[in-house]
Amino acid sequence: MPAEKLYFEIHIAPMFREIDRRHMLARLDLWSYQDVVTNKDKILDRLLRDMPTDNSGGLWPVEWTDLFKRWMKDSLRLERGLGTEYGAKRQGGSILLTAKGQVPSRGYNVWFEFIRGAKTPNQLVLYQKPPAKPPGGPPVSFSIKDTIPDPGPAYNSILLEDKNGIQTVPIT
């Protein structure tokens, strides 16, 4: 059975803690796909040798460095989804966030994710992940919903990044 494909946003970025990111920000952003791809050989060398340091948690387990090595071969990242209709509705202390749109074919997963390191609590991305074996065929519609924490009364919209860029979704 072939190994599951590894994606930066799901498998790699979460292994870098905020403290790791802050220590490296003067040189590169460990939560940035482009920075990690550009520096992946240097990062692996440091992960195997001396990063993270003992006084900030110590080296990664071998399984993590093996996962990073596997990811390095293809350096995949998730695609942004494409919504045609978005909604955000306050419900108590939460927001009901909805999206409708199309994916390239059957079997794609689509979901909302908060942007790591975002400057404000109302920034999300719409991801789509292809199936292990894309079945082909025509595009199909999707409809998803999720409940997220209300970012507070100071925010009257959700900033949602999709394939077309940043969408401003009013909170009703």
PDB file of C-alpha atoms in Angstrom:
ATOM      1  CA  MET A   1       0.000   0.000   0.000  1.00  0.00           C
ATOM      2  CA  PRO A   2       1.519   3.359  -0.996  1.00  0.00           C
ATOM      3  CA  ALA A   3       2.303   5.837   1.761  1.00  0.00           C
ATOM      4  CA  GLU A   4      -0.139   8.699   2.304  1.00  0.00           C
ATOM      5  CA  LYS A   5       0.848  11.953   0.647  1.00  0.00           C
ATOM      6  CA  LEU A   6       2.197  14.499   3.086  1.00  0.00           C
ATOM      7  CA  TYR A   7       1.111  18.139   3.029  1.00  0.00           C
ATOM      8  CA  PHE A   8       2.908  21.072   4.599  1.00  0.00           C
ATOM      9  CA  GLU A   9      -0.183  22.530   6.275  1.00  0.00           C
ATOM     10  CA  ILE A  10      -1.337  19.230   7.817  1.00  0.00           C
ATOM     11  CA  HIS A  11       1.839  17.297   8.568  1.00  0.00           C
ATOM     12  CA  ILE A  12       4.824  19.678   8.704  1.00  0.00           C
ATOM     13  CA  ALA A  13       3.879  23.176   9.902  1.00  0.00           C
ATOM     14  CA  PRO A  14       2.168  21.874  13.088  1.00  0.00           C
ATOM     15  CA  MET A  15       5.434  20.240  14.199  1.00  0.00           C
ATOM     16  CA  PHE A  16       7.075  23.668  14.359  1.00  0.00           C
ATOM     17  CA  ARG A  17       6.004  25.258  17.637  1.00  0.00           C
ATOM     18  CA  GLU A  18       5.508  28.983  18.029  1.00  0.00           C
ATOM     19  CA  ILE A  19       8.716  29.204  20.083  1.00  0.00           C
ATOM     20  CA  ASP A  20      10.652  27.511  17.237  1.00  0.00           C
ATOM     21  CA  ARG A  21       9.176  29.961  14.777  1.00  0.00           C
ATOM     22  CA  ARG A  22      10.043  32.990  16.910  1.00  0.00           C
ATOM     23  CA  HIS A  23      13.635  31.822  17.334  1.00  0.00           C
ATOM     24  CA  MET A  24      14.052  31.586  13.551  1.00  0.00           C
ATOM     25  CA  LEU A  25      12.014  34.592  12.331  1.00  0.00           C
ATOM     26  CA  ALA A  26      15.088  36.757  11.746  1.00  0.00           C
ATOM     27  CA  ARG A  27      16.185  34.237   9.074  1.00  0.00           C
ATOM     28  CA  LEU A  28      13.028  32.444   7.934  1.00  0.00           C
ATOM     29  CA  ASP A  29       9.427  31.755   8.904  1.00  0.00           C
ATOM     30  CA  LEU A  30       8.915  28.099   9.834  1.00  0.00           C
ATOM     31  CA  TRP A  31       5.175  28.474   9.209  1.00  0.00           C
ATOM     32  CA  SER A  32       5.758  29.747   5.660  1.00  0.00           C
ATOM     33  CA  TYR A  33       5.600  27.046   2.996  1.00  0.00           C
ATOM     34  CA  GLN A  34       7.917  28.994   0.702  1.00  0.00           C
ATOM     35  CA  ASP A  35      10.525  29.635   3.413  1.00  0.00           C
ATOM     36  CA  VAL A  36      10.548  25.976   4.479  1.00  0.00           C
ATOM     37  CA  VAL A  37      10.761  24.670   0.890  1.00  0.00           C
ATOM     38  CA  THR A  38      13.600  27.068   0.075  1.00  0.00           C
ATOM     39  CA  ASN A  39      15.539  26.082   3.217  1.00  0.00           C
ATOM     40  CA  LYS A  40      14.444  22.452   3.676  1.00  0.00           C
ATOM     41  CA  ASP A  41      17.972  20.968   3.459  1.00  0.00           C
ATOM     42  CA  LYS A  42      19.340  23.449   6.000  1.00  0.00           C
ATOM     43  CA  ILE A  43      16.334  22.893   8.266  1.00  0.00           C
ATOM     44  CA  LEU A  44      16.785  19.106   8.129  1.00  0.00           C
ATOM     45  CA  ASP A  45      20.475  19.452   8.950  1.00  0.00           C
ATOM     46  CA  ARG A  46      19.642  21.562  12.014  1.00  0.00           C
ATOM     47  CA  LEU A  47      16.810  19.219  13.069  1.00  0.00           C
ATOM     48  CA  LEU A  48      19.224  16.288  12.999  1.00  0.00           C
ATOM     49  CA  ARG A  49      21.999  18.197  14.752  1.00  0.00           C
ATOM     50  CA  ASP A  50      20.835  20.784  17.258  1.00  0.00           C
ATOM     51  CA  MET A  51      17.357  22.175  16.717  1.00  0.00           C
ATOM     52  CA  PRO A  52      15.260  22.663  18.800  1.00  0.00           C
ATOM     53  CA  THR A  53      17.824  23.208  21.536  1.00  0.00           C
ATOM     54  CA  ASP A  54      17.658  21.338  24.839  1.00  0.00           C
ATOM     55  CA  ASN A  55      16.462  24.439  26.683  1.00  0.00           C
ATOM     56  CA  SER A  56      13.455  24.727  24.346  1.00  0.00           C
ATOM     57  CA  GLY A  57      12.294  21.112  24.258  1.00  0.00           C
ATOM     58  CA  GLY A  58      15.152  19.246  22.617  1.00  0.00           C
ATOM     59  CA  LEU A  59      15.509  17.485  19.295  1.00  0.00           C
ATOM     60  CA  TRP A  60      12.533  16.120  17.405  1.00  0.00           C
ATOM     61  CA  PRO A  61      11.806  12.396  17.747  1.00  0.00           C
ATOM     62  CA  VAL A  62      13.227  10.279  14.910  1.00  0.00           C
ATOM     63  CA  GLU A  63       9.675   9.713  13.608  1.00  0.00           C
ATOM     64  CA  TRP A  64       9.242  13.457  13.095  1.00  0.00           C
ATOM     65  CA  THR A  65      12.503  13.900  11.207  1.00  0.00           C
ATOM     66  CA  ASP A  66      11.614  10.849   9.099  1.00  0.00           C
ATOM     67  CA  LEU A  67       8.258  12.470   8.306  1.00  0.00           C
ATOM     68  CA  PHE A  68      10.021  15.712   7.352  1.00  0.00           C
ATOM     69  CA  LYS A  69      12.401  13.764   5.055  1.00  0.00           C
ATOM     70  CA  ARG A  70       9.439  12.019   3.381  1.00  0.00           C
ATOM     71  CA  TRP A  71       7.697  15.358   2.868  1.00  0.00           C
ATOM     72  CA  MET A  72      10.880  16.879   1.367  1.00  0.00           C
ATOM     73  CA  LYS A  73      10.686  14.506  -1.630  1.00  0.00           C
ATOM     74  CA  ASP A  74       7.482  16.036  -3.005  1.00  0.00           C
ATOM     75  CA  SER A  75       7.137  19.175  -0.830  1.00  0.00           C
ATOM     76  CA  LEU A  76       3.370  19.187  -1.292  1.00  0.00           C
ATOM     77  CA  ARG A  77       1.067  21.859   0.018  1.00  0.00           C
ATOM     78  CA  LEU A  78      -2.702  21.981   0.155  1.00  0.00           C
ATOM     79  CA  GLU A  79      -4.681  23.719  -2.540  1.00  0.00           C
ATOM     80  CA  ARG A  80      -6.990  26.594  -1.727  1.00  0.00           C
ATOM     81  CA  GLY A  81     -10.622  25.782  -2.327  1.00  0.00           C
ATOM     82  CA  LEU A  82     -12.905  27.880  -4.476  1.00  0.00           C
ATOM     83  CA  GLY A  83     -16.136  29.025  -2.947  1.00  0.00           C
ATOM     84  CA  THR A  84     -18.931  30.706  -4.852  1.00  0.00           C
ATOM     85  CA  GLU A  85     -21.024  31.583  -1.813  1.00  0.00           C
ATOM     86  CA  TYR A  86     -19.961  32.297   1.779  1.00  0.00           C
ATOM     87  CA  GLY A  87     -21.868  33.087   4.946  1.00  0.00           C
ATOM     88  CA  ALA A  88     -21.036  33.952   8.557  1.00  0.00           C
ATOM     89  CA  LYS A  89     -23.769  34.208  11.183  1.00  0.00           C
ATOM     90  CA  ARG A  90     -23.414  34.955  14.900  1.00  0.00           C
ATOM     91  CA  GLN A  91     -24.955  32.330  17.153  1.00  0.00           C
ATOM     92  CA  GLY A  92     -24.318  33.042  20.818  1.00  0.00           C
ATOM     93  CA  GLY A  93     -20.551  32.948  21.347  1.00  0.00           C
ATOM     94  CA  SER A  94     -19.930  31.296  17.979  1.00  0.00           C
ATOM     95  CA  ILE A  95     -20.022  31.992  14.275  1.00  0.00           C
ATOM     96  CA  LEU A  96     -21.681  29.570  11.854  1.00  0.00           C
ATOM     97  CA  LEU A  97     -19.418  29.720   8.791  1.00  0.00           C
ATOM     98  CA  THR A  98     -20.688  28.261   5.504  1.00  0.00           C
ATOM     99  CA  ALA A  99     -19.308  27.809   2.011  1.00  0.00           C
ATOM    100  CA  LYS A 100     -20.619  26.461  -1.265  1.00  0.00           C
ATOM    101  CA  GLY A 101     -18.537  25.947  -4.375  1.00  0.00           C
ATOM    102  CA  GLN A 102     -16.966  23.345  -6.644  1.00  0.00           C
ATOM    103  CA  VAL A 103     -14.043  20.935  -6.433  1.00  0.00           C
ATOM    104  CA  PRO A 104     -12.293  19.433  -9.482  1.00  0.00           C
ATOM    105  CA  SER A 105     -13.878  15.971  -9.055  1.00  0.00           C
ATOM    106  CA  ARG A 106     -15.417  13.549  -6.553  1.00  0.00           C
ATOM    107  CA  GLY A 107     -13.518  12.647  -3.395  1.00  0.00           C
ATOM    108  CA  TYR A 108     -12.026  16.014  -2.440  1.00  0.00           C
ATOM    109  CA  ASN A 109     -12.170  17.101   1.207  1.00  0.00           C
ATOM    110  CA  VAL A 110     -12.921  20.778   1.845  1.00  0.00           C
ATOM    111  CA  TRP A 111     -12.664  22.597   5.187  1.00  0.00           C
ATOM    112  CA  PHE A 112     -11.967  25.879   6.962  1.00  0.00           C
ATOM    113  CA  GLU A 113      -8.761  26.358   8.914  1.00  0.00           C
ATOM    114  CA  PHE A 114      -7.534  29.276  11.003  1.00  0.00           C
ATOM    115  CA  ILE A 115      -4.380  30.872   9.617  1.00  0.00           C
ATOM    116  CA  ARG A 116      -1.467  30.149  11.974  1.00  0.00           C
ATOM    117  CA  GLY A 117       0.264  33.286  13.100  1.00  0.00           C
ATOM    118  CA  ALA A 118      -2.507  35.558  11.811  1.00  0.00           C
ATOM    119  CA  LYS A 119      -2.506  39.059  13.268  1.00  0.00           C
ATOM    120  CA  THR A 120      -6.249  38.975  13.995  1.00  0.00           C
ATOM    121  CA  PRO A 121      -8.600  36.153  15.120  1.00  0.00           C
ATOM    122  CA  ASN A 122     -10.912  36.450  12.107  1.00  0.00           C
ATOM    123  CA  GLN A 123      -8.576  35.079   9.393  1.00  0.00           C
ATOM    124  CA  LEU A 124      -9.240  31.658   7.898  1.00  0.00           C
ATOM    125  CA  VAL A 125      -8.394  29.720   4.762  1.00  0.00           C
ATOM    126  CA  LEU A 126     -10.566  27.370   2.702  1.00  0.00           C
ATOM    127  CA  TYR A 127      -8.515  24.246   1.950  1.00  0.00           C
ATOM    128  CA  GLN A 128      -9.205  21.400  -0.412  1.00  0.00           C
ATOM    129  CA  LYS A 129      -7.341  18.095  -0.352  1.00  0.00           C
ATOM    130  CA  PRO A 130      -7.475  15.735  -3.330  1.00  0.00           C
ATOM    131  CA  PRO A 131      -8.311  12.074  -2.833  1.00  0.00           C
ATOM    132  CA  ALA A 132      -5.385   9.614  -2.794  1.00  0.00           C
ATOM    133  CA  LYS A 133      -6.384   8.499  -6.292  1.00  0.00           C
ATOM    134  CA  PRO A 134      -8.205  11.320  -8.115  1.00  0.00           C
ATOM    135  CA  PRO A 135     -11.164   9.670  -9.849  1.00  0.00           C
ATOM    136  CA  GLY A 136     -11.335  12.225 -12.622  1.00  0.00           C
ATOM    137  CA  GLY A 137     -14.628  13.266 -14.057  1.00  0.00           C
ATOM    138  CA  PRO A 138     -16.394  16.607 -13.987  1.00  0.00           C
ATOM    139  CA  PRO A 139     -16.259  19.156 -11.162  1.00  0.00           C
ATOM    140  CA  VAL A 140     -18.725  18.540  -8.344  1.00  0.00           C
ATOM    141  CA  SER A 141     -20.413  20.913  -5.938  1.00  0.00           C
ATOM    142  CA  PHE A 142     -19.644  21.074  -2.243  1.00  0.00           C
ATOM    143  CA  SER A 143     -21.413  22.623   0.709  1.00  0.00           C
ATOM    144  CA  ILE A 144     -19.715  22.834   4.105  1.00  0.00           C
ATOM    145  CA  LYS A 145     -20.392  24.465   7.433  1.00  0.00           C
ATOM    146  CA  ASP A 146     -18.448  24.788  10.645  1.00  0.00           C
ATOM    147  CA  THR A 147     -18.832  26.607  13.924  1.00  0.00           C
ATOM    148  CA  ILE A 148     -15.899  28.767  14.989  1.00  0.00           C
ATOM    149  CA  PRO A 149     -15.380  30.955  18.066  1.00  0.00           C
ATOM    150  CA  ASP A 150     -16.777  34.469  17.699  1.00  0.00           C
ATOM    151  CA  PRO A 151     -13.768  36.813  17.366  1.00  0.00           C
ATOM    152  CA  GLY A 152     -15.719  39.441  19.314  1.00  0.00           C
ATOM    153  CA  PRO A 153     -17.915  42.471  18.651  1.00  0.00           C
ATOM    154  CA  ALA A 154     -14.979  44.484  17.266  1.00  0.00           C
ATOM    155  CA  TYR A 155     -15.057  42.203  14.198  1.00  0.00           C
ATOM    156  CA  ASN A 156     -17.919  42.491  11.726  1.00  0.00           C
ATOM    157  CA  SER A 157     -16.435  40.180   9.076  1.00  0.00           C
ATOM    158  CA  ILE A 158     -14.383  37.051   8.499  1.00  0.00           C
ATOM    159  CA  LEU A 159     -11.385  37.258   6.174  1.00  0.00           C
ATOM    160  CA  LEU A 160     -11.388  34.021   4.203  1.00  0.00           C
ATOM    161  CA  GLU A 161      -8.530  33.141   1.842  1.00  0.00           C
ATOM    162  CA  ASP A 162      -9.512  30.965  -1.103  1.00  0.00           C
ATOM    163  CA  LYS A 163      -8.177  30.284  -4.608  1.00  0.00           C
ATOM    164  CA  ASN A 164      -9.216  33.815  -5.679  1.00  0.00           C
ATOM    165  CA  GLY A 165      -7.485  35.600  -2.769  1.00  0.00           C
ATOM    166  CA  ILE A 166      -8.938  37.171   0.362  1.00  0.00           C
ATOM    167  CA  GLN A 167     -12.730  37.265   0.598  1.00  0.00           C
ATOM    168  CA  THR A 168     -14.438  39.506   3.147  1.00  0.00           C
ATOM    169  CA  VAL A 169     -17.441  37.645   4.550  1.00  0.00           C
ATOM    170  CA  PRO A 170     -19.779  39.907   6.566  1.00  0.00           C
ATOM    171  CA  ILE A 171     -20.899  38.520   9.926  1.00  0.00           C
ATOM    172  CA  THR A 172     -24.675  38.830  10.274  1.00  0.00           C
TER     173      THR A 172
END
